[in-house]
């Protein structure tokens, strides 16, 4: 089943001059069409200003199309009657952990979404328990968010979305402000939710290492969808990625450089393990 | 450090007073303050003091925490007490020097005034010591719910209050950071006269405001993404509900008020008779 369908999505932002009058338009999304399968883990890459966040906001009805259509399951995002269904189905996690936690106590923040949806109190308690367990934050439920690390805050934010029982989670650079440990915690949590709960994940990121485990990678540039494929396919096209001002993971780069020097390694090596295996195979072949 | 400041002054222990519904405590505090102005005569004040002592004892908060609040009003108290002593008409205390302008009536009034002020501060301190800011916000939202009929945005105000509580420590920390960053660039916040210091605050306030607005925009987006749309059809994870002890507390308050009124009339009759 397709969870998300974008048809020729266009988005324009008005530009203002110094007097505050509209001086022109900039196209943030230009004819983007893509369909995303239920349960898949999709990573979105792109240089700054390529339109990733703008696209993410369209998946939650936070922005509406200037052209084309967006469907979340069977709901058109322009259909106001289903606004709350759309926002419940497609949850959003943002970059700054501090600016998306609303309540002063962890458990009350997780409850914020269900409260807005009008879920009865007892059911809210159940959902809060479950969601905090799923992200491994149950021990912190009565703490103040200010006492948590960045990674923990981000996991609370994810729990807050999970408590709304979404089918899709869209994460807009959730690890950009975290230290390596926090990043690992968050990425592991997202993968678990994808694998165990069957949640469809859209992960926007600048870290190539977070992309290699995705099912599918989308590359955006200048508001257009430029590349679409598995991580292996995408990272084999290192030259093309460079054109969009993107890097490949460091091991992939290293393997590619070695290959240029005449060492025969396969294309699209993504992890250190793969790289080690390929090197061993190469050594054995030399003997 | 600067970010360790806590808001409010909640004293975390478990006590019957802590467990009371915040609405009960709000109503109780207001009633107590009113009763202080209604009460008259020695017995009235004794009754008020007795009730206060009882609640303080029940709250299990050490007494020295209560008296902290008193320090801040010491000056106000001194001023109002001396005004009363010197500017009340009546019989002078004695015919020497300064005592000539003091009156017995003034002294009596001043003593009552001081007692009243002290009890007023203690009474309202108990509420903030035993109620978390969150619970207080919830209590205000629900307790003032009837104002919605008059189009007072009670829910929105409560939401703003609770968001402010969440962000004040974050903004304080940020101020600290910006201050250090500006100091590293040669800004000087500590020396000079008051005008200079205020001027020095400008490079501190501008980044702080910009960041606060950005945070507000982010937060609004995050709230919208989580289906926030005011209090229409909103439920609560922890709805406020009166328990037996809350009803008991209301009963005690009613009894206390009646007692104060009776004592007042008895006292008046006694004076007249
Ligand atoms: N609110 C806005 N008003 C005007 N222009 C905007 C607005 N938001 C984004 N843009 C413009 O739209 C384009 C796409 O922005 P978007 O935020 O989607 O990029 P992004 O891929 O998320 O970038 P980043 O990696 O920096 O987060 C940019 O050129 C940006 O300047
Ligand atoms: Mg972005």
Coordinates of N, CA, C and O in Angstrom, one line a residue, chain A residues 137-260:
Chain A
X137 N 12.5 5.4 27.3 CA 12.6 6.6 28.2 C 11.6 6.4 29.4 O 11.4 7.4 30.1
X138 N 11.1 5.2 29.7 CA 10.1 5.0 30.7 C 10.7 5.5 32.1 O 9.9 6.0 32.9
X139 N 12.0 5.3 32.3 CA 12.5 5.7 33.6 C 12.5 7.2 33.9 O 12.7 7.6 35.0
X140 N 12.3 8.0 32.8 CA 12.5 9.4 33.0 C 11.1 10.1 33.0 O 11.0 11.3 32.9
X141 N 10.0 9.4 33.1 CA 8.7 9.9 32.9 C 8.3 11.1 33.7 O 7.6 12.0 33.3
X142 N 8.8 11.2 35.0 CA 8.4 12.3 35.8 C 9.5 13.4 35.9 O 9.4 14.4 36.6
X143 N 10.5 13.3 35.0 CA 11.6 14.3 35.0 C 11.2 15.5 34.2 O 10.2 15.5 33.4
X144 N 11.9 16.6 34.5 CA 11.7 17.8 33.7 C 12.5 17.7 32.4 O 13.6 17.2 32.5
X145 N 12.0 18.1 31.3 CA 12.8 18.0 30.0 C 14.1 18.7 30.1 O 15.1 18.3 29.4
X146 N 14.2 19.7 31.0 CA 15.5 20.4 31.1 C 16.6 19.6 31.7 O 17.7 20.0 31.6
X147 N 16.2 18.5 32.3 CA 17.2 17.6 32.9 C 17.8 16.6 32.0 O 18.6 15.8 32.4
X148 N 17.2 16.5 30.7 CA 17.6 15.4 29.8 C 18.7 15.9 28.9 O 18.8 17.1 28.6
X149 N 19.4 14.9 28.3 CA 20.4 15.2 27.3 C 19.6 15.4 25.9 O 18.5 15.1 25.8
X150 N 20.3 15.9 24.9 CA 19.7 16.2 23.6 C 19.1 14.9 23.0 O 18.0 14.9 22.6
X151 N 19.8 13.8 23.1 CA 19.3 12.6 22.5 C 18.1 12.1 23.3 O 17.1 11.6 22.6
X152 N 18.1 12.3 24.6 CA 16.9 11.9 25.4 C 15.7 12.7 25.0 O 14.6 12.3 24.9
X153 N 16.0 14.0 24.9 CA 14.9 14.9 24.5 C 14.3 14.5 23.2 O 13.0 14.5 23.0
X154 N 15.1 14.2 22.2 CA 14.6 13.8 20.9 C 13.8 12.5 21.0 O 12.8 12.4 20.3
X155 N 14.3 11.6 21.9 CA 13.5 10.4 22.0 C 12.1 10.7 22.7 O 11.1 10.0 22.4
X156 N 12.1 11.7 23.6 CA 10.8 12.1 24.2 C 9.9 12.6 23.1 O 8.7 12.3 23.0
X157 N 10.5 13.4 22.2 CA 9.7 14.0 21.1 C 9.2 12.9 20.2 O 8.0 12.9 19.8
X158 N 10.0 11.8 20.0 CA 9.5 10.7 19.2 C 8.4 10.0 19.9 O 7.4 9.6 19.3
X159 N 8.5 9.8 21.2 CA 7.5 9.2 22.0 C 6.2 10.0 21.9 O 5.1 9.5 21.8
X160 N 6.3 11.3 21.9 CA 5.2 12.2 21.8 C 4.4 12.0 20.5 O 3.2 12.0 20.5
X161 N 5.2 11.7 19.4 CA 4.5 11.4 18.2 C 3.9 10.0 18.2 O 2.8 9.8 17.7
X162 N 4.7 9.1 18.8 CA 4.2 7.7 18.8 C 2.9 7.6 19.6 O 2.0 6.7 19.3
X163 N 2.7 8.4 20.6 CA 1.5 8.3 21.4 C 0.3 8.7 20.6 O -0.9 8.5 21.0
X164 N 0.5 9.3 19.4 CA -0.7 9.7 18.6 C -1.0 8.5 17.6 O -1.9 8.6 16.8
X165 N -0.3 7.4 17.8 CA -0.4 6.2 17.0 C -0.4 6.5 15.5 O -1.3 6.3 14.7
X166 N 0.7 7.1 15.0 CA 0.9 7.4 13.6 C 1.3 6.2 12.8 O 1.6 5.2 13.3
X167 N 1.1 6.3 11.5 CA 1.6 5.3 10.6 C 2.9 5.7 9.9 O 3.6 4.9 9.3
X168 N 3.1 7.0 9.9 CA 4.3 7.6 9.3 C 5.0 8.5 10.3 O 4.3 9.3 11.0
X169 N 6.3 8.5 10.4 CA 7.0 9.5 11.1 C 8.0 10.2 10.2 O 8.7 9.6 9.5
X170 N 7.9 11.5 10.2 CA 8.8 12.3 9.4 C 9.7 13.0 10.3 O 9.3 13.7 11.2
X171 N 11.0 12.8 10.1 CA 12.0 13.4 11.0 C 12.9 14.3 10.2 O 13.6 13.9 9.3
X172 N 12.8 15.6 10.6 CA 13.6 16.6 9.8 C 14.9 16.9 10.6 O 14.9 17.7 11.5
X173 N 15.9 16.3 10.1 CA 17.3 16.4 10.8 C 17.2 16.3 12.3 O 17.7 17.2 13.0
X174 N 16.7 15.2 12.7 CA 16.5 15.0 14.2 C 17.8 14.9 15.0 O 17.8 15.1 16.2
X175 N 18.9 14.7 14.3 CA 20.2 14.4 15.0 C 21.2 15.6 14.8 O 22.3 15.5 15.3
X176 N 20.7 16.6 14.1 CA 21.7 17.7 13.7 C 22.3 18.4 14.9 O 23.4 18.9 14.9
X177 N 21.5 18.5 16.0 CA 22.1 19.2 17.2 C 22.6 18.3 18.3 O 22.8 18.7 19.4
X178 N 22.8 17.0 17.9 CA 23.2 16.0 19.0 C 24.6 15.6 18.9 O 25.2 15.7 17.8
X179 N 25.1 15.1 20.0 CA 26.5 14.6 20.0 C 26.4 13.1 19.5 O 25.3 12.6 19.3
X180 N 27.6 12.5 19.2 CA 27.5 11.2 18.5 C 26.7 10.2 19.3 O 26.0 9.4 18.7
X181 N 26.8 10.2 20.6 CA 26.0 9.2 21.4 C 24.5 9.4 21.2 O 23.8 8.5 20.9
X182 N 24.1 10.7 21.3 CA 22.7 11.0 21.2 C 22.2 10.6 19.8 O 21.1 10.1 19.6
X183 N 23.1 10.9 18.8 CA 22.7 10.5 17.4 C 22.4 9.1 17.3 O 21.4 8.6 16.7
X184 N 23.3 8.3 17.8 CA 23.2 6.8 17.7 C 21.9 6.3 18.4 O 21.1 5.6 17.8
X185 N 21.6 6.9 19.6 CA 20.4 6.5 20.3 C 19.2 6.8 19.5 O 18.3 5.9 19.3
X186 N 19.1 8.0 18.9 CA 17.9 8.4 18.1 C 17.8 7.5 16.9 O 16.7 7.0 16.6
X187 N 18.9 7.3 16.2 CA 18.8 6.5 14.9 C 18.4 5.1 15.2 O 17.6 4.5 14.6
X188 N 18.9 4.5 16.3 CA 18.6 3.2 16.7 C 17.1 3.1 17.0 O 16.4 2.2 16.6
X189 N 16.6 4.1 17.8 CA 15.2 4.1 18.1 C 14.3 4.2 16.8 O 13.3 3.4 16.7
X190 N 14.7 5.0 15.9 CA 13.9 5.1 14.7 C 13.8 3.8 13.9 O 12.8 3.3 13.5
X191 N 15.0 3.1 13.8 CA 15.0 1.8 13.1 C 14.2 0.8 13.8 O 13.5 0.0 13.2
X192 N 14.2 0.8 15.2 CA 13.4 -0.1 15.9 C 11.9 0.1 15.6 O 11.2 -0.9 15.4
X193 N 11.5 1.3 15.6 CA 10.1 1.6 15.4 C 9.7 1.2 14.0 O 8.6 0.7 13.8
X194 N 10.6 1.4 13.1 CA 10.4 1.0 11.7 C 10.2 -0.6 11.6 O 9.3 -1.1 11.0
X195 N 11.1 -1.3 12.2 CA 11.2 -2.7 12.1 C 10.1 -3.4 12.9 O 9.4 -4.3 12.5
X196 N 10.0 -2.9 14.2 CA 9.0 -3.6 15.1 C 7.6 -3.2 15.0 O 6.7 -4.0 15.1
X197 N 7.4 -1.9 14.7 CA 6.0 -1.4 14.7 C 5.5 -1.2 13.2 O 4.4 -0.8 13.0
X198 N 6.4 -1.4 12.3 CA 6.0 -1.2 10.9 C 5.7 0.3 10.5 O 5.0 0.5 9.6
X199 N 6.3 1.2 11.3 CA 6.1 2.6 11.0 C 6.9 3.0 9.7 O 8.0 2.6 9.6
X200 N 6.2 3.7 8.8 CA 6.9 4.3 7.7 C 7.7 5.4 8.1 O 7.2 6.3 8.8
X201 N 9.0 5.5 7.8 CA 9.9 6.5 8.3 C 10.5 7.4 7.1 O 10.9 6.8 6.1
X202 N 10.3 8.7 7.2 CA 11.0 9.6 6.3 C 12.1 10.3 7.1 O 11.7 11.1 8.0
X203 N 13.3 10.1 6.8 CA 14.4 10.6 7.6 C 15.2 11.6 6.8 O 15.8 11.2 5.8
X204 N 15.1 12.9 7.1 CA 15.9 13.9 6.5 C 17.2 14.1 7.2 O 17.1 14.3 8.4
X205 N 18.3 14.0 6.5 CA 19.5 14.1 7.3 C 20.7 14.6 6.4 O 20.6 14.6 5.2
X206 N 21.7 15.1 7.1 CA 23.0 15.5 6.4 C 24.1 14.5 6.7 O 25.2 14.6 6.2
X207 N 23.8 13.5 7.5 CA 24.8 12.5 7.9 C 24.7 11.3 7.0 O 23.7 10.6 7.1
X208 N 25.7 11.1 6.2 CA 25.6 9.9 5.2 C 25.6 8.6 5.9 O 25.0 7.7 5.5
X209 N 26.2 8.5 7.1 CA 26.2 7.3 7.9 C 24.8 6.9 8.3 O 24.5 5.7 8.5
X210 N 23.9 7.8 8.4 CA 22.5 7.5 8.8 C 21.7 7.0 7.7 O 20.6 6.5 7.8
X211 N 22.2 7.1 6.5 CA 21.5 6.8 5.3 C 21.7 5.4 4.8 O 20.8 4.8 4.3
X212 N 22.9 4.8 5.2 CA 23.2 3.5 4.6 C 22.2 2.4 5.0 O 22.1 1.4 4.2
X213 N 21.6 2.5 6.1 CA 20.6 1.4 6.5 C 19.2 1.7 6.0 O 18.3 0.9 6.3
X214 N 19.0 2.7 5.2 CA 17.6 3.0 4.7 C 17.3 2.0 3.6 O 18.2 1.4 3.0
X215 N 16.0 1.9 3.3 CA 15.6 1.1 2.2 C 15.7 1.8 0.9 O 15.9 1.2 -0.2
X216 N 15.6 3.1 1.0 CA 15.5 3.9 -0.2 C 16.1 5.3 0.1 O 15.9 5.8 1.2
X217 N 16.7 5.9 -0.8 CA 17.3 7.3 -0.7 C 16.7 8.2 -1.7 O 16.7 7.8 -2.9
X218 N 16.3 9.4 -1.3 CA 15.9 10.4 -2.3 C 16.9 11.5 -2.2 O 17.3 11.9 -1.1
X219 N 17.3 12.0 -3.3 CA 18.3 13.1 -3.3 C 17.6 14.3 -4.0 O 17.0 14.2 -5.1
X220 N 17.6 15.5 -3.2 CA 17.0 16.7 -3.8 C 18.0 17.7 -4.0 O 19.0 17.8 -3.4
X221 N 17.7 18.6 -5.0 CA 18.6 19.7 -5.3 C 17.7 20.8 -6.0 O 17.0 20.5 -6.9
X222 N 17.9 22.0 -5.5 CA 17.1 23.1 -6.1 C 15.6 22.9 -6.2 O 15.0 23.3 -7.1
X223 N 15.1 22.2 -5.2 CA 13.6 22.0 -5.2 C 13.2 20.8 -6.1 O 12.0 20.5 -6.2
X224 N 14.1 20.2 -6.7 CA 13.7 19.0 -7.6 C 14.2 17.7 -7.0 O 15.2 17.7 -6.3
X225 N 13.5 16.7 -7.3 CA 13.9 15.3 -6.9 C 14.9 14.8 -7.9 O 14.5 14.6 -9.1
X226 N 16.1 14.6 -7.6 CA 17.2 14.3 -8.6 C 17.5 12.8 -8.7 O 17.7 12.3 -9.7
X227 N 17.6 12.2 -7.5 CA 18.0 10.8 -7.5 C 17.0 10.0 -6.6 O 16.5 10.5 -5.6
X228 N 16.8 8.7 -6.9 CA 15.9 7.9 -6.2 C 16.4 6.5 -6.3 O 16.4 5.9 -7.4
X229 N 16.8 5.8 -5.2 CA 17.3 4.4 -5.4 C 17.7 3.9 -4.0 O 17.5 4.6 -3.0
X230 N 18.2 2.7 -4.0 CA 18.7 2.1 -2.8 C 20.0 2.8 -2.4 O 20.6 3.4 -3.3
X231 N 20.4 2.8 -1.1 CA 21.7 3.4 -0.8 C 22.8 2.9 -1.7 O 23.7 3.7 -2.1
X232 N 22.8 1.6 -2.0 CA 23.9 1.1 -2.8 C 24.0 1.8 -4.1 O 25.0 2.2 -4.6
X233 N 22.8 1.9 -4.8 CA 22.7 2.5 -6.1 C 23.2 3.9 -6.0 O 24.0 4.4 -6.8
X234 N 22.6 4.7 -5.0 CA 22.9 6.1 -5.0 C 24.4 6.3 -4.7 O 25.0 7.2 -5.4
X235 N 25.0 5.6 -3.8 CA 26.4 5.9 -3.4 C 27.3 5.4 -4.4 O 28.5 5.7 -4.4
X236 N 26.9 4.5 -5.3 CA 27.8 4.1 -6.4 C 27.9 5.3 -7.4 O 28.9 5.3 -8.2
X237 N 27.0 6.2 -7.4 CA 27.1 7.3 -8.3 C 27.7 8.6 -7.6 O 27.1 9.7 -7.6
X238 N 28.9 8.4 -7.1 CA 29.6 9.4 -6.3 C 29.8 10.7 -7.1 O 29.6 11.8 -6.6
X239 N 30.1 10.6 -8.4 CA 30.3 11.8 -9.2 C 29.1 12.6 -9.3 O 29.1 13.8 -9.1
X240 N 27.9 12.0 -9.5 CA 26.6 12.7 -9.6 C 26.3 13.4 -8.3 O 25.9 14.5 -8.2
X241 N 26.6 12.7 -7.2 CA 26.3 13.2 -5.8 C 27.1 14.5 -5.6 O 26.6 15.5 -5.1
X242 N 28.4 14.5 -6.1 CA 29.2 15.6 -5.9 C 28.6 16.9 -6.6 O 28.7 18.0 -6.1
X243 N 28.0 16.6 -7.7 CA 27.3 17.7 -8.5 C 26.3 18.4 -7.6 O 26.0 19.6 -7.7
X244 N 25.6 17.6 -6.8 CA 24.6 18.1 -5.9 C 25.2 18.6 -4.6 O 24.5 18.7 -3.6
X245 N 26.5 18.7 -4.5 CA 27.2 19.1 -3.3 C 27.0 18.2 -2.1 O 26.8 18.6 -1.0
X246 N 26.9 16.9 -2.4 CA 26.8 15.9 -1.4 C 28.0 15.0 -1.4 O 28.6 14.8 -2.4
X247 N 28.3 14.4 -0.2 CA 29.4 13.5 -0.1 C 28.8 12.1 0.0 O 27.7 11.9 0.3
X248 N 29.7 11.2 -0.2 CA 29.4 9.8 0.1 C 29.9 9.4 1.4 O 30.8 10.2 1.9
X249 N 29.5 8.3 2.1 CA 30.1 8.0 3.4 C 31.6 7.8 3.2 O 32.1 7.5 2.1
X250 N 32.3 8.0 4.3 CA 33.8 8.0 4.2 C 34.4 6.7 3.7 O 35.3 6.7 2.8
X251 N 33.8 5.6 4.1 CA 34.4 4.3 3.6 C 34.1 4.2 2.1 O 35.0 3.7 1.3
X252 N 33.0 4.6 1.6 CA 32.6 4.6 0.2 C 33.6 5.4 -0.6 O 34.1 5.0 -1.6
X253 N 33.9 6.6 0.0 CA 34.9 7.5 -0.7 C 36.2 6.8 -0.8 O 36.9 6.8 -1.8
X254 N 36.6 6.2 0.4 CA 38.0 5.5 0.4 C 38.0 4.4 -0.6 O 39.0 4.3 -1.4
X255 N 37.0 3.6 -0.7 CA 36.9 2.5 -1.6 C 37.0 3.0 -3.0 O 37.7 2.4 -3.9
X256 N 36.3 4.1 -3.3 CA 36.3 4.7 -4.6 C 37.6 5.2 -5.0 O 38.1 4.9 -6.1
X257 N 38.3 5.9 -4.1 CA 39.7 6.4 -4.4 C 40.6 5.2 -4.7 O 41.4 5.3 -5.6
X258 N 40.5 4.1 -3.9 CA 41.4 3.0 -4.1 C 41.2 2.4 -5.5 O 42.1 1.9 -6.1
X259 N 39.9 2.4 -5.8 CA 39.5 1.8 -7.1 C 40.2 2.6 -8.2 O 40.7 2.1 -9.2
X260 N 40.2 3.9 -8.1 CA 40.8 4.8 -9.1 C 42.3 4.5 -9.2 O 42.8 4.6 -10.3

